[in-house]
PDB file of C-alpha atoms in Angstrom:
ATOM      1  CA  UNK A   1     -27.407  37.018 -93.222  1.00 35.00           C
ATOM      2  CA  UNK A   2     -27.532  36.844 -89.905  1.00 36.00           C
ATOM      3  CA  UNK A   3     -24.581  37.918 -87.773  1.00 35.00           C
ATOM      4  CA  UNK A   4     -22.222  35.691 -87.091  1.00 36.00           C
ATOM      5  CA  UNK A   5     -20.751  35.614 -82.793  1.00 36.00           C
ATOM      6  CA  UNK A   6     -17.411  35.015 -83.624  1.00 40.00           C
ATOM      7  CA  UNK A   7     -14.727  34.880 -85.706  1.00 42.00           C
ATOM      8  CA  UNK A   8     -12.438  31.919 -88.053  1.00 44.00           C
ATOM      9  CA  UNK A   9      -9.186  32.595 -88.056  1.00 41.00           C
ATOM     10  CA  UNK A  10      -6.223  31.053 -89.972  1.00 39.00           C
ATOM     11  CA  UNK A  11      -4.303  29.473 -86.317  1.00 38.00           C
ATOM     12  CA  UNK A  12      -8.806  27.496 -86.503  1.00 42.00           C
ATOM     13  CA  UNK A  13      -7.074  25.302 -89.053  1.00 42.00           C
ATOM     14  CA  UNK A  14      -4.043  23.477 -87.813  1.00 41.00           C
ATOM     15  CA  UNK A  15      -6.130  23.042 -84.554  1.00 44.00           C
ATOM     16  CA  UNK A  16      -9.094  20.581 -86.708  1.00 44.00           C
ATOM     17  CA  UNK A  17      -5.405  18.018 -87.359  1.00 38.00           C
ATOM     18  CA  UNK A  18      -6.377  16.134 -84.382  1.00 40.00           C
ATOM     19  CA  UNK A  19      -9.019  13.023 -85.108  1.00 39.00           C
ATOM     20  CA  UNK A  20      -8.367  11.556 -81.745  1.00 42.00           C
ATOM     21  CA  UNK A  21      -9.179  13.458 -78.733  1.00 39.00           C
ATOM     22  CA  UNK A  22     -11.391  13.263 -75.946  1.00 37.00           C
ATOM     23  CA  UNK A  23     -15.044  13.697 -76.382  1.00 41.00           C
ATOM     24  CA  UNK A  24     -15.522  11.921 -79.827  1.00 45.00           C
ATOM     25  CA  UNK A  25     -18.374   9.836 -80.040  1.00 41.00           C
ATOM     26  CA  UNK A  26     -17.574   7.325 -82.826  1.00 38.00           C
ATOM     27  CA  UNK A  27     -18.994   4.948 -80.894  1.00 37.00           C
ATOM     28  CA  UNK A  28     -22.937   6.581 -81.220  1.00 40.00           C
ATOM     29  CA  UNK A  29     -25.294   5.214 -83.853  1.00 36.00           C
ATOM     30  CA  UNK A  30     -28.091   7.130 -84.909  1.00 35.00           C
ATOM     31  CA  UNK A  31     -28.544   5.043 -88.560  1.00 34.00           C
ATOM     32  CA  UNK A  32     -31.421   3.025 -86.667  1.00 37.00           C
ATOM     33  CA  UNK A  33     -33.659   6.089 -86.496  1.00 36.00           C
ATOM     34  CA  UNK A  34     -32.527   7.204 -89.542  1.00 37.00           C
ATOM     35  CA  UNK A  35     -31.342   4.707 -91.809  1.00 36.00           C
ATOM     36  CA  UNK A  36     -30.290   6.522 -94.952  1.00 41.00           C
ATOM     37  CA  UNK A  37     -28.461   5.606 -97.889  1.00 42.00           C
ATOM     38  CA  UNK A  38     -25.377   7.601 -97.848  1.00 48.00           C
ATOM     39  CA  UNK A  39     -22.420   5.089 -97.017  1.00 48.00           C
ATOM     40  CA  UNK A  40     -21.357   4.104 -93.627  1.00 47.00           C
ATOM     41  CA  UNK A  41     -18.422   4.479 -91.582  1.00 44.00           C
ATOM     42  CA  UNK A  42     -16.884   0.702 -92.504  1.00 46.00           C
ATOM     43  CA  UNK A  43     -17.899   1.316 -95.860  1.00 50.00           C
ATOM     44  CA  UNK A  44     -16.037   5.095 -95.583  1.00 49.00           C
ATOM     45  CA  UNK A  45     -13.186   4.793 -93.098  1.00 47.00           C
ATOM     46  CA  UNK A  46     -10.175   5.145 -96.253  1.00 55.00           C
ATOM     47  CA  UNK A  47     -11.348   8.722 -96.698  1.00 66.00           C
ATOM     48  CA  UNK A  48     -10.331   9.725 -93.793  1.00 67.00           C
ATOM     49  CA  UNK A  49      -6.439  11.712 -93.924  1.00 61.00           C
ATOM     50  CA  UNK A  50      -3.249   9.561 -93.944  1.00 62.00           C
ATOM     51  CA  UNK A  51      -1.468  12.216 -91.689  1.00 65.00           C
ATOM     52  CA  UNK A  52      -1.003  14.104 -94.566  1.00 84.00           C
ATOM     53  CA  UNK A  53      -4.599  14.775 -96.379  1.00 90.00           C
ATOM     54  CA  UNK A  54      -6.912  15.723 -93.408  1.00 91.00           C
ATOM     55  CA  UNK A  55     -10.992  15.562 -93.839  1.00 93.00           C
ATOM     56  CA  UNK A  56     -12.617  18.236 -91.972  1.00 94.00           C
ATOM     57  CA  UNK A  57     -16.528  17.564 -92.044  1.00 95.00           C
ATOM     58  CA  UNK A  58     -19.379  20.879 -91.157  1.00 96.00           C
ATOM     59  CA  UNK A  59     -22.653  19.895 -90.520  1.00 96.00           C
ATOM     60  CA  UNK A  60     -25.334  21.357 -88.173  1.00 95.00           C
ATOM     61  CA  UNK A  61     -29.143  20.680 -88.157  1.00 93.00           C
ATOM     62  CA  UNK A  62     -31.306  23.588 -90.591  1.00 92.00           C
ATOM     63  CA  UNK A  63     -30.224  27.525 -91.347  1.00 94.00           C
ATOM     64  CA  UNK A  64     -27.577  27.153 -88.743  1.00 95.00           C
ATOM     65  CA  UNK A  65     -25.146  28.098 -90.567  1.00 93.00           C
ATOM     66  CA  UNK A  66     -22.929  25.518 -92.475  1.00 92.00           C
ATOM     67  CA  UNK A  67     -22.526  27.022 -95.469  1.00 88.00           C
ATOM     68  CA  UNK A  68     -20.797  30.253 -94.130  1.00 91.00           C
ATOM     69  CA  UNK A  69     -19.109  28.231 -91.749  1.00 93.00           C
ATOM     70  CA  UNK A  70     -17.601  26.135 -94.775  1.00 90.00           C
ATOM     71  CA  UNK A  71     -17.030  28.769 -97.127  1.00 90.00           C
ATOM     72  CA  UNK A  72     -15.130  30.957 -94.385  1.00 92.00           C
ATOM     73  CA  UNK A  73     -12.783  27.542 -94.262  1.00 92.00           C
ATOM     74  CA  UNK A  74     -12.408  27.693 -97.984  1.00 91.00           C
ATOM     75  CA  UNK A  75     -11.709  31.008 -98.140  1.00 92.00           C
ATOM     76  CA  UNK A  76      -8.516  30.165 -95.570  1.00 92.00           C
ATOM     77  CA  UNK A  77      -7.179  28.378 -98.168  1.00 91.00           C
ATOM     78  CA  UNK A  78      -9.120  24.489 -97.421  1.00 94.00           C
ATOM     79  CA  UNK A  79     -10.774  22.868-100.996  1.00 95.00           C
ATOM     80  CA  UNK A  80     -14.770  22.377-100.182  1.00 95.00           C
ATOM     81  CA  UNK A  81     -16.663  20.174-101.034  1.00 95.00           C
ATOM     82  CA  UNK A  82     -20.491  21.087-100.931  1.00 93.00           C
ATOM     83  CA  UNK A  83     -23.120  18.183-100.598  1.00 91.00           C
ATOM     84  CA  UNK A  84     -25.720  20.499-101.772  1.00 89.00           C
ATOM     85  CA  UNK A  85     -24.340  20.921-104.729  1.00 93.00           C
ATOM     86  CA  UNK A  86     -23.045  17.054-105.217  1.00 94.00           C
ATOM     87  CA  UNK A  87     -27.164  16.682-105.180  1.00 92.00           C
ATOM     88  CA  UNK A  88     -28.009  19.226-107.374  1.00 94.00           C
ATOM     89  CA  UNK A  89     -26.110  18.086-109.889  1.00 96.00           C
ATOM     90  CA  UNK A  90     -27.117  14.124-109.487  1.00 96.00           C
ATOM     91  CA  UNK A  91     -30.640  15.426-110.135  1.00 96.00           C
ATOM     92  CA  UNK A  92     -30.506  17.270-113.152  1.00 97.00           C
ATOM     93  CA  UNK A  93     -32.590  16.573-116.181  1.00 97.00           C
ATOM     94  CA  UNK A  94     -32.092  13.530-117.763  1.00 96.00           C
ATOM     95  CA  UNK A  95     -29.748  12.335-115.358  1.00 97.00           C
ATOM     96  CA  UNK A  96     -30.807   8.953-113.717  1.00 97.00           C
ATOM     97  CA  UNK A  97     -31.370   9.358-110.886  1.00 97.00           C
ATOM     98  CA  UNK A  98     -33.672  12.757-112.042  1.00 97.00           C
ATOM     99  CA  UNK A  99     -35.006   9.954-114.452  1.00 98.00           C
ATOM    100  CA  UNK A 100     -35.579   7.582-111.050  1.00 97.00           C
ATOM    101  CA  UNK A 101     -37.390  10.367-109.576  1.00 97.00           C
ATOM    102  CA  UNK A 102     -40.053  11.108-112.031  1.00 97.00           C
ATOM    103  CA  UNK A 103     -40.878   7.753-112.364  1.00 97.00           C
ATOM    104  CA  UNK A 104     -41.759   7.361-108.564  1.00 97.00           C
ATOM    105  CA  UNK A 105     -42.586  10.400-107.980  1.00 97.00           C
ATOM    106  CA  UNK A 106     -44.536  11.450-111.537  1.00 97.00           C
ATOM    107  CA  UNK A 107     -43.750  14.293-113.792  1.00 96.00           C
ATOM    108  CA  UNK A 108     -45.897  16.164-111.134  1.00 96.00           C
ATOM    109  CA  UNK A 109     -42.534  16.983-109.171  1.00 97.00           C
ATOM    110  CA  UNK A 110     -40.945  18.767-112.208  1.00 97.00           C
ATOM    111  CA  UNK A 111     -41.219  22.625-113.214  1.00 96.00           C
ATOM    112  CA  UNK A 112     -42.096  24.197-116.192  1.00 96.00           C
ATOM    113  CA  UNK A 113     -38.469  23.605-117.384  1.00 97.00           C
ATOM    114  CA  UNK A 114     -38.103  19.984-116.565  1.00 97.00           C
ATOM    115  CA  UNK A 115     -36.223  20.213-113.516  1.00 97.00           C
ATOM    116  CA  UNK A 116     -37.149  19.199-110.071  1.00 96.00           C
ATOM    117  CA  UNK A 117     -39.642  21.681-108.375  1.00 96.00           C
ATOM    118  CA  UNK A 118     -37.744  21.553-105.322  1.00 92.00           C
ATOM    119  CA  UNK A 119     -39.747  23.439-102.865  1.00 91.00           C
ATOM    120  CA  UNK A 120     -42.997  20.637-104.132  1.00 94.00           C
ATOM    121  CA  UNK A 121     -40.696  17.904-103.661  1.00 95.00           C
ATOM    122  CA  UNK A 122     -39.901  18.596-100.241  1.00 91.00           C
ATOM    123  CA  UNK A 123     -43.319  19.377 -99.337  1.00 91.00           C
ATOM    124  CA  UNK A 124     -44.391  15.775-100.429  1.00 95.00           C
ATOM    125  CA  UNK A 125     -41.104  14.461 -98.759  1.00 93.00           C
ATOM    126  CA  UNK A 126     -41.590  15.900 -95.816  1.00 88.00           C
ATOM    127  CA  UNK A 127     -44.724  14.598 -95.070  1.00 89.00           C
ATOM    128  CA  UNK A 128     -44.012  11.276 -95.587  1.00 93.00           C
ATOM    129  CA  UNK A 129     -40.587   9.612 -94.040  1.00 90.00           C
ATOM    130  CA  UNK A 130     -41.006   6.976 -96.535  1.00 94.00           C
ATOM    131  CA  UNK A 131     -41.275   8.989 -99.344  1.00 95.00           C
ATOM    132  CA  UNK A 132     -38.578  10.652 -97.932  1.00 91.00           C
ATOM    133  CA  UNK A 133     -35.989   7.730 -97.431  1.00 91.00           C
ATOM    134  CA  UNK A 134     -37.221   6.474-101.051  1.00 95.00           C
ATOM    135  CA  UNK A 135     -36.412  10.076-102.355  1.00 94.00           C
ATOM    136  CA  UNK A 136     -32.970   9.265-100.192  1.00 89.00           C
ATOM    137  CA  UNK A 137     -31.978   6.015-101.808  1.00 92.00           C
ATOM    138  CA  UNK A 138     -32.264   7.223-105.212  1.00 95.00           C
ATOM    139  CA  UNK A 139     -29.829  10.143-104.975  1.00 93.00           C
ATOM    140  CA  UNK A 140     -27.346   9.448-101.952  1.00 87.00           C
ATOM    141  CA  UNK A 141     -25.484   6.670-104.035  1.00 89.00           C
ATOM    142  CA  UNK A 142     -25.267   8.772-106.487  1.00 92.00           C
ATOM    143  CA  UNK A 143     -24.271  11.713-104.509  1.00 91.00           C
ATOM    144  CA  UNK A 144     -21.735   9.268-102.985  1.00 86.00           C
ATOM    145  CA  UNK A 145     -19.899   8.350-106.372  1.00 89.00           C
ATOM    146  CA  UNK A 146     -19.769  12.055-106.656  1.00 93.00           C
ATOM    147  CA  UNK A 147     -18.166  12.947-103.744  1.00 91.00           C
ATOM    148  CA  UNK A 148     -15.894  10.187-104.239  1.00 89.00           C
ATOM    149  CA  UNK A 149     -14.425  11.936-107.307  1.00 92.00           C
ATOM    150  CA  UNK A 150     -13.784  14.946-105.891  1.00 94.00           C
ATOM    151  CA  UNK A 151     -11.967  13.603-102.694  1.00 92.00           C
ATOM    152  CA  UNK A 152      -9.689  12.226-105.071  1.00 91.00           C
ATOM    153  CA  UNK A 153      -9.488  14.872-107.174  1.00 94.00           C
ATOM    154  CA  UNK A 154      -8.702  17.466-104.610  1.00 95.00           C
ATOM    155  CA  UNK A 155      -5.674  14.972-102.786  1.00 93.00           C
ATOM    156  CA  UNK A 156      -4.667  14.167-106.128  1.00 93.00           C
ATOM    157  CA  UNK A 157      -3.652  17.729-106.543  1.00 94.00           C
ATOM    158  CA  UNK A 158      -2.316  18.336-103.643  1.00 94.00           C
ATOM    159  CA  UNK A 159      -1.491  15.448-101.065  1.00 92.00           C
ATOM    160  CA  UNK A 160      -1.472  17.518 -97.945  1.00 92.00           C
ATOM    161  CA  UNK A 161      -4.493  19.437 -98.605  1.00 93.00           C
ATOM    162  CA  UNK A 162      -7.603  19.779 -95.548  1.00 93.00           C
ATOM    163  CA  UNK A 163     -10.374  19.392 -97.493  1.00 94.00           C
ATOM    164  CA  UNK A 164     -13.490  20.547 -95.714  1.00 95.00           C
ATOM    165  CA  UNK A 165     -16.721  18.848 -96.347  1.00 95.00           C
ATOM    166  CA  UNK A 166     -20.551  20.476 -95.793  1.00 94.00           C
ATOM    167  CA  UNK A 167     -22.868  17.293 -95.434  1.00 93.00           C
ATOM    168  CA  UNK A 168     -25.914  18.821 -93.915  1.00 89.00           C
ATOM    169  CA  UNK A 169     -27.164  15.082 -92.951  1.00 87.00           C
ATOM    170  CA  UNK A 170     -23.770  13.929 -92.084  1.00 91.00           C
ATOM    171  CA  UNK A 171     -24.689  12.512 -87.812  1.00 91.00           C
ATOM    172  CA  UNK A 172     -27.745  10.765 -89.281  1.00 86.00           C
ATOM    173  CA  UNK A 173     -26.138   8.200 -91.915  1.00 81.00           C
ATOM    174  CA  UNK A 174     -23.307   7.795 -89.378  1.00 82.00           C
ATOM    175  CA  UNK A 175     -20.715   9.378 -91.496  1.00 85.00           C
ATOM    176  CA  UNK A 176     -18.686  10.696 -88.827  1.00 88.00           C
ATOM    177  CA  UNK A 177     -16.163   8.402 -89.006  1.00 86.00           C
ATOM    178  CA  UNK A 178     -15.246   8.797 -92.671  1.00 86.00           C
ATOM    179  CA  UNK A 179     -13.899  13.039 -91.254  1.00 91.00           C
ATOM    180  CA  UNK A 180     -10.733  13.601 -89.287  1.00 91.00           C
ATOM    181  CA  UNK A 181     -12.635  16.247 -87.591  1.00 93.00           C
ATOM    182  CA  UNK A 182     -15.988  16.972 -87.121  1.00 95.00           C
ATOM    183  CA  UNK A 183     -17.170  20.285 -86.682  1.00 96.00           C
ATOM    184  CA  UNK A 184     -20.738  21.204 -85.553  1.00 96.00           C
ATOM    185  CA  UNK A 185     -22.740  24.390 -86.618  1.00 96.00           C
ATOM    186  CA  UNK A 186     -25.111  25.059 -84.240  1.00 96.00           C
ATOM    187  CA  UNK A 187     -28.489  27.673 -83.637  1.00 95.00           C
ATOM    188  CA  UNK A 188     -30.700  27.195 -80.449  1.00 96.00           C
ATOM    189  CA  UNK A 189     -33.910  25.608 -82.494  1.00 96.00           C
ATOM    190  CA  UNK A 190     -36.216  28.501 -81.891  1.00 96.00           C
ATOM    191  CA  UNK A 191     -33.454  30.396 -84.344  1.00 96.00           C
ATOM    192  CA  UNK A 192     -33.450  27.741 -86.506  1.00 96.00           C
ATOM    193  CA  UNK A 193     -37.138  28.391 -86.791  1.00 97.00           C
ATOM    194  CA  UNK A 194     -36.997  31.987 -87.257  1.00 96.00           C
ATOM    195  CA  UNK A 195     -34.791  31.536 -90.218  1.00 95.00           C
ATOM    196  CA  UNK A 196     -35.572  29.097 -91.808  1.00 94.00           C
ATOM    197  CA  UNK A 197     -39.232  30.389 -91.414  1.00 95.00           C
ATOM    198  CA  UNK A 198     -37.802  34.185 -93.061  1.00 96.00           C
ATOM    199  CA  UNK A 199     -35.909  32.449 -95.267  1.00 94.00           C
ATOM    200  CA  UNK A 200     -38.265  29.747 -97.062  1.00 92.00           C
ATOM    201  CA  UNK A 201     -41.365  31.793 -96.423  1.00 93.00           C
ATOM    202  CA  UNK A 202     -42.551  29.773 -94.625  1.00 93.00           C
ATOM    203  CA  UNK A 203     -45.274  28.723 -91.578  1.00 95.00           C
ATOM    204  CA  UNK A 204     -44.595  27.705 -88.215  1.00 96.00           C
ATOM    205  CA  UNK A 205     -45.891  24.619 -88.209  1.00 95.00           C
ATOM    206  CA  UNK A 206     -43.811  23.973 -91.438  1.00 93.00           C
ATOM    207  CA  UNK A 207     -40.594  24.467 -90.426  1.00 94.00           C
ATOM    208  CA  UNK A 208     -40.910  22.864 -87.918  1.00 94.00           C
ATOM    209  CA  UNK A 209     -41.995  19.408 -89.568  1.00 92.00           C
ATOM    210  CA  UNK A 210     -38.520  20.242 -90.781  1.00 90.00           C
ATOM    211  CA  UNK A 211     -36.258  20.355 -88.125  1.00 93.00           C
ATOM    212  CA  UNK A 212     -38.385  17.097 -87.048  1.00 91.00           C
ATOM    213  CA  UNK A 213     -37.033  15.429 -89.685  1.00 86.00           C
ATOM    214  CA  UNK A 214     -33.844  15.681 -88.554  1.00 89.00           C
ATOM    215  CA  UNK A 215     -31.774  14.893 -85.471  1.00 93.00           C
ATOM    216  CA  UNK A 216     -31.936  17.459 -83.073  1.00 95.00           C
ATOM    217  CA  UNK A 217     -28.852  20.059 -82.882  1.00 95.00           C
ATOM    218  CA  UNK A 218     -28.029  19.553 -79.267  1.00 94.00           C
ATOM    219  CA  UNK A 219     -27.354  16.065 -80.019  1.00 95.00           C
ATOM    220  CA  UNK A 220     -25.851  16.485 -82.688  1.00 95.00           C
ATOM    221  CA  UNK A 221     -23.116  19.273 -80.989  1.00 95.00           C
ATOM    222  CA  UNK A 222     -22.489  15.464 -78.712  1.00 94.00           C
ATOM    223  CA  UNK A 223     -20.558  13.856 -82.005  1.00 95.00           C
ATOM    224  CA  UNK A 224     -18.368  16.882 -82.491  1.00 95.00           C
ATOM    225  CA  UNK A 225     -14.739  18.151 -81.989  1.00 95.00           C
ATOM    226  CA  UNK A 226     -15.545  22.080 -82.497  1.00 95.00           C
ATOM    227  CA  UNK A 227     -18.943  23.184 -82.228  1.00 96.00           C
ATOM    228  CA  UNK A 228     -19.737  26.678 -83.808  1.00 95.00           C
ATOM    229  CA  UNK A 229     -22.718  28.756 -81.992  1.00 95.00           C
ATOM    230  CA  UNK A 230     -24.584  31.100 -84.600  1.00 93.00           C
ATOM    231  CA  UNK A 231     -26.849  32.161 -82.404  1.00 87.00           C
TER     232      UNK A 231
END
């Protein structure tokens, strides 16, 4: 676990309730450069809070600490939805997305137990933008459906909930319109590379290739209501 040079306190959650603070860059749109198939702003504005429930997006770059921040907010009482968990759920064996992926990429991307070999699939799609786009088209609509269901379930149980969603590609997919408050978890590129090499056992070139598949972290901070530096 990398050291964090900050601490989330209970007072942090109330400060998430001002989605219109100066500096919020809803007008910036990067979908032409990163044309993903997560739902965009117009499709998803109904998920923003109605003055009671608040939807908080937590994003950042690879290996910046997004999951750590989301987990800390959850410890403070905010229900959390992890898009990485949803992404794994929709590609479990014999799910529709699993069948589509195997149909396109072939059974070579399967492990011995018939689950997806995520490392092998990652090597393929991070080396080929068209194949990455195909994978996103096969999975993201299913992830959206899971997300919608979870948000509705949480709000049905607690109409005043502050719901935290950890979304790796939130800004690339132009999803910032969805959230009442956007938290970007930041670390310098060199720190990201070092963490990714250590965490995933990658060579520097492979780690840098994965970073290039996302919007640079400095650009992501331009969209933030709150920036948390974990370097």
